[in-house]
């Protein structure tokens, strides 16, 4: 749900320009990459909210149980994904990129085939592309830590075997591969800025920090 600020005539004019779109359904077919599927809630380990807020990487249990706050960036990213096929999500460390990517993947999986990739190589990317084209399934593909897998992303992008391709990484890691990313047609969305309303929601959701040990991010800088 998003706001439209206008008078009655402007609203009617806007509605008159909207083309009806049939609800998307998952295309029949099977992809032999279960490690990239969005897991069901009954298949993921349970953990407490404190683990997430102590600095641990987000888990699918966190995402399912709405432990992380759903910020305004979700709607903005959905708008961006609707506009273009290739989206690059960037931001500083601990800005919530991975959490946002997982939230988006779960949301889109309700009506589309979605794959969430944290580790891939060139050979596996080629196999994935062949399997998508053979099965007729064009998934939404989400790839985190994208700078580490830029050559695999090139293979996927060139194959056009997907419906949408959403990748993410920290600003300075993307800067290292900017010469390659710029040639692949990605539209960037940066989540460095957060609204006061979202800051308040996040602050209210944080448990008693005196009881939590804050750990540093484990990924090498």
Coordinates of C-alpha atoms in Angstrom, one line a residue:
X1 CA 0.0 0.0 0.0
X2 CA 1.4 3.4 -1.0
X3 CA 0.0 6.9 -0.9
X4 CA -1.2 8.9 -3.9
X5 CA -1.5 12.6 -3.1
X6 CA -3.9 14.3 -5.6
X7 CA -7.4 15.6 -6.1
X8 CA -10.3 13.6 -7.4
X9 CA -9.8 14.5 -11.1
X10 CA -6.0 13.6 -10.9
X11 CA -6.8 10.3 -9.3
X12 CA -9.4 9.4 -12.0
X13 CA -6.9 10.4 -14.7
X14 CA -4.2 8.3 -13.0
X15 CA -6.5 5.2 -12.7
X16 CA -7.6 5.6 -16.4
X17 CA -4.0 5.1 -17.5
X18 CA -3.4 1.9 -15.6
X19 CA -3.4 -1.2 -17.7
X20 CA -4.9 -4.3 -16.0
X21 CA -2.3 -6.9 -15.2
X22 CA -3.1 -10.5 -14.6
X23 CA -1.8 -11.9 -11.3
X24 CA 1.5 -13.6 -11.8
X25 CA 1.8 -17.3 -10.9
X26 CA 4.8 -19.5 -10.6
X27 CA 5.6 -21.0 -13.9
X28 CA 5.4 -24.8 -13.9
X29 CA 8.8 -26.4 -14.0
X30 CA 11.6 -27.6 -11.7
X31 CA 15.0 -26.2 -11.0
X32 CA 17.5 -28.6 -9.5
X33 CA 19.1 -26.1 -7.2
X34 CA 17.4 -26.7 -3.8
X35 CA 20.2 -24.9 -2.0
X36 CA 19.0 -21.6 -3.6
X37 CA 15.3 -22.1 -2.8
X38 CA 13.6 -20.0 -0.1
X39 CA 13.2 -22.5 2.8
X40 CA 9.9 -23.1 4.4
X41 CA 9.4 -21.8 8.0
X42 CA 9.1 -25.4 9.4
X43 CA 12.5 -26.2 7.9
X44 CA 14.6 -23.4 9.5
X45 CA 16.2 -23.5 12.9
X46 CA 14.5 -21.4 15.6
X47 CA 16.5 -18.7 17.4
X48 CA 15.9 -15.8 19.7
X49 CA 15.6 -12.2 18.7
X50 CA 18.6 -11.3 20.8
X51 CA 20.9 -13.2 18.4
X52 CA 20.0 -10.9 15.5
X53 CA 20.4 -7.7 17.5
X54 CA 23.7 -8.9 18.9
X55 CA 25.2 -8.7 15.4
X56 CA 24.6 -12.1 14.0
X57 CA 23.8 -12.5 10.3
X58 CA 20.0 -12.5 9.7
X59 CA 18.5 -16.0 9.4
X60 CA 15.3 -17.1 7.6
X61 CA 13.7 -17.5 10.9
X62 CA 14.3 -13.9 11.7
X63 CA 12.7 -12.9 8.4
X64 CA 9.6 -15.2 8.8
X65 CA 8.9 -14.0 12.3
X66 CA 9.3 -10.3 11.4
X67 CA 12.1 -9.8 13.9
X68 CA 13.9 -7.2 11.6
X69 CA 11.9 -4.0 11.1
X70 CA 10.4 -3.6 7.6
X71 CA 11.7 -0.2 6.6
X72 CA 10.5 2.2 3.8
X73 CA 13.4 0.8 1.7
X74 CA 11.2 -2.3 1.0
X75 CA 8.6 -0.3 -0.9
X76 CA 11.3 1.8 -2.7
X77 CA 13.1 -1.4 -3.8
X78 CA 9.9 -3.0 -4.9
X79 CA 9.2 0.1 -7.1
X80 CA 12.7 -0.2 -8.5
X81 CA 12.3 -3.9 -9.2
X82 CA 9.0 -3.2 -11.0
X83 CA 10.7 -0.6 -13.2
X84 CA 13.8 -2.5 -14.3
X85 CA 15.1 -6.0 -14.7
X86 CA 18.5 -5.6 -13.1
X87 CA 18.8 -3.9 -9.7
X88 CA 21.9 -3.2 -7.6
X89 CA 21.4 -2.6 -3.9
X90 CA 24.3 -0.8 -2.1
X91 CA 25.0 0.7 1.3
X92 CA 27.5 0.9 4.1
X93 CA 28.3 -2.0 6.5
X94 CA 25.4 -3.0 8.9
X95 CA 22.9 -0.9 6.9
X96 CA 20.6 -3.9 6.5
X97 CA 21.3 -4.9 2.9
X98 CA 21.2 -8.7 3.5
X99 CA 18.1 -8.4 5.7
X100 CA 16.3 -6.3 3.0
X101 CA 17.3 -8.8 0.3
X102 CA 15.9 -11.7 2.3
X103 CA 12.7 -9.8 3.0
X104 CA 12.2 -9.0 -0.7
X105 CA 13.0 -12.6 -1.7
X106 CA 10.4 -13.9 0.7
X107 CA 7.8 -11.4 -0.4
X108 CA 8.2 -12.1 -4.1
X109 CA 8.3 -15.8 -3.5
X110 CA 4.6 -15.7 -2.8
X111 CA 3.8 -15.2 -6.5
X112 CA 7.1 -15.9 -8.3
X113 CA 9.8 -18.5 -8.4
X114 CA 12.7 -16.9 -6.3
X115 CA 16.3 -18.0 -5.8
X116 CA 18.4 -16.6 -3.0
X117 CA 22.2 -17.0 -3.7
X118 CA 25.0 -16.5 -1.1
X119 CA 27.6 -18.5 -2.9
X120 CA 28.1 -19.3 -6.6
X121 CA 30.8 -20.0 -9.1
X122 CA 31.0 -19.7 -12.9
X123 CA 30.3 -23.3 -13.6
X124 CA 27.3 -23.4 -11.4
X125 CA 26.0 -20.2 -12.9
X126 CA 26.2 -21.8 -16.4
X127 CA 24.3 -24.8 -15.1
X128 CA 21.7 -22.6 -13.5
X129 CA 21.2 -20.7 -16.7
X130 CA 20.8 -23.9 -18.8
X131 CA 18.4 -25.3 -16.3
X132 CA 16.2 -22.2 -16.3
X133 CA 16.1 -22.0 -20.1
X134 CA 15.4 -25.8 -20.4
X135 CA 12.6 -25.8 -17.8
X136 CA 11.0 -22.6 -18.9
X137 CA 11.3 -21.1 -15.4
X138 CA 12.3 -17.5 -15.3
X139 CA 13.0 -16.8 -11.6
X140 CA 13.7 -13.7 -9.5
X141 CA 17.3 -14.2 -8.6
X142 CA 18.8 -12.5 -5.5
X143 CA 22.6 -12.5 -5.1
X144 CA 24.2 -11.2 -1.9
X145 CA 27.9 -10.2 -1.6
X146 CA 27.8 -9.6 -5.4
X147 CA 31.3 -8.3 -5.8
X148 CA 32.7 -11.7 -4.9
X149 CA 30.7 -13.3 -7.8
X150 CA 30.8 -10.7 -10.5
X151 CA 32.0 -13.1 -13.2
X152 CA 29.1 -15.4 -12.4
X153 CA 26.7 -12.5 -12.4
X154 CA 28.0 -11.6 -15.9
X155 CA 27.1 -15.1 -17.1
X156 CA 23.6 -14.9 -15.7
X157 CA 23.0 -11.4 -17.0
X158 CA 24.1 -12.3 -20.5
X159 CA 21.9 -15.4 -20.6
X160 CA 18.6 -13.5 -19.9
X161 CA 17.4 -16.6 -18.1
X162 CA 15.6 -14.7 -15.3
X163 CA 12.7 -12.4 -14.7
X164 CA 14.5 -10.1 -12.4
X165 CA 18.1 -10.0 -11.1
X166 CA 18.7 -8.3 -7.8
X167 CA 22.3 -8.1 -6.4
X168 CA 23.7 -6.3 -3.4
X169 CA 27.0 -5.5 -1.7
X170 CA 28.8 -2.7 0.2
X171 CA 29.6 0.5 -1.6
X172 CA 33.4 0.1 -1.6
X173 CA 33.3 -3.5 -2.7
X174 CA 31.1 -2.5 -5.7
X175 CA 33.6 0.3 -6.4
X176 CA 36.2 -2.3 -7.0
X177 CA 34.2 -3.9 -9.8
X178 CA 32.4 -0.8 -11.0
X179 CA 34.0 -1.2 -14.5
X180 CA 32.2 -4.5 -14.9
X181 CA 28.9 -3.6 -13.1
X182 CA 28.5 -0.5 -15.2
X183 CA 28.4 -2.6 -18.4
X184 CA 25.6 -4.9 -17.2
X185 CA 22.8 -2.5 -17.1
X186 CA 22.1 -2.4 -13.3
X187 CA 20.0 0.4 -11.8
X188 CA 21.5 1.3 -8.3
X189 CA 19.5 1.8 -5.2
X190 CA 21.5 3.0 -2.1
X191 CA 20.1 2.5 1.4
X192 CA 22.6 4.6 3.3
X193 CA 19.9 7.1 4.4
X194 CA 17.2 6.0 6.8
X195 CA 14.1 8.0 7.8
X196 CA 13.4 9.2 11.3
X197 CA 10.3 7.1 11.4
X198 CA 12.3 3.9 10.6
X199 CA 15.0 4.9 13.1
X200 CA 12.3 5.1 15.8
X201 CA 10.8 1.8 14.9
X202 CA 14.3 0.1 15.0
X203 CA 15.1 1.7 18.3
X204 CA 11.8 0.5 19.8
X205 CA 12.4 -3.0 18.6
X206 CA 15.9 -3.4 20.0
X207 CA 16.0 -5.6 23.2
X208 CA 17.8 -4.4 26.4
X209 CA 21.3 -3.9 25.0
X210 CA 22.8 -4.4 28.5
X211 CA 22.0 -8.0 28.2
X212 CA 23.4 -8.4 24.7
X213 CA 27.1 -8.8 23.6
X214 CA 27.6 -6.8 20.3
X215 CA 29.8 -8.7 17.9
X216 CA 31.7 -7.3 14.9
X217 CA 30.7 -8.3 11.3
X218 CA 32.5 -11.5 10.3
X219 CA 33.2 -10.7 6.7
X220 CA 36.7 -9.5 6.0
X221 CA 37.0 -5.8 5.1

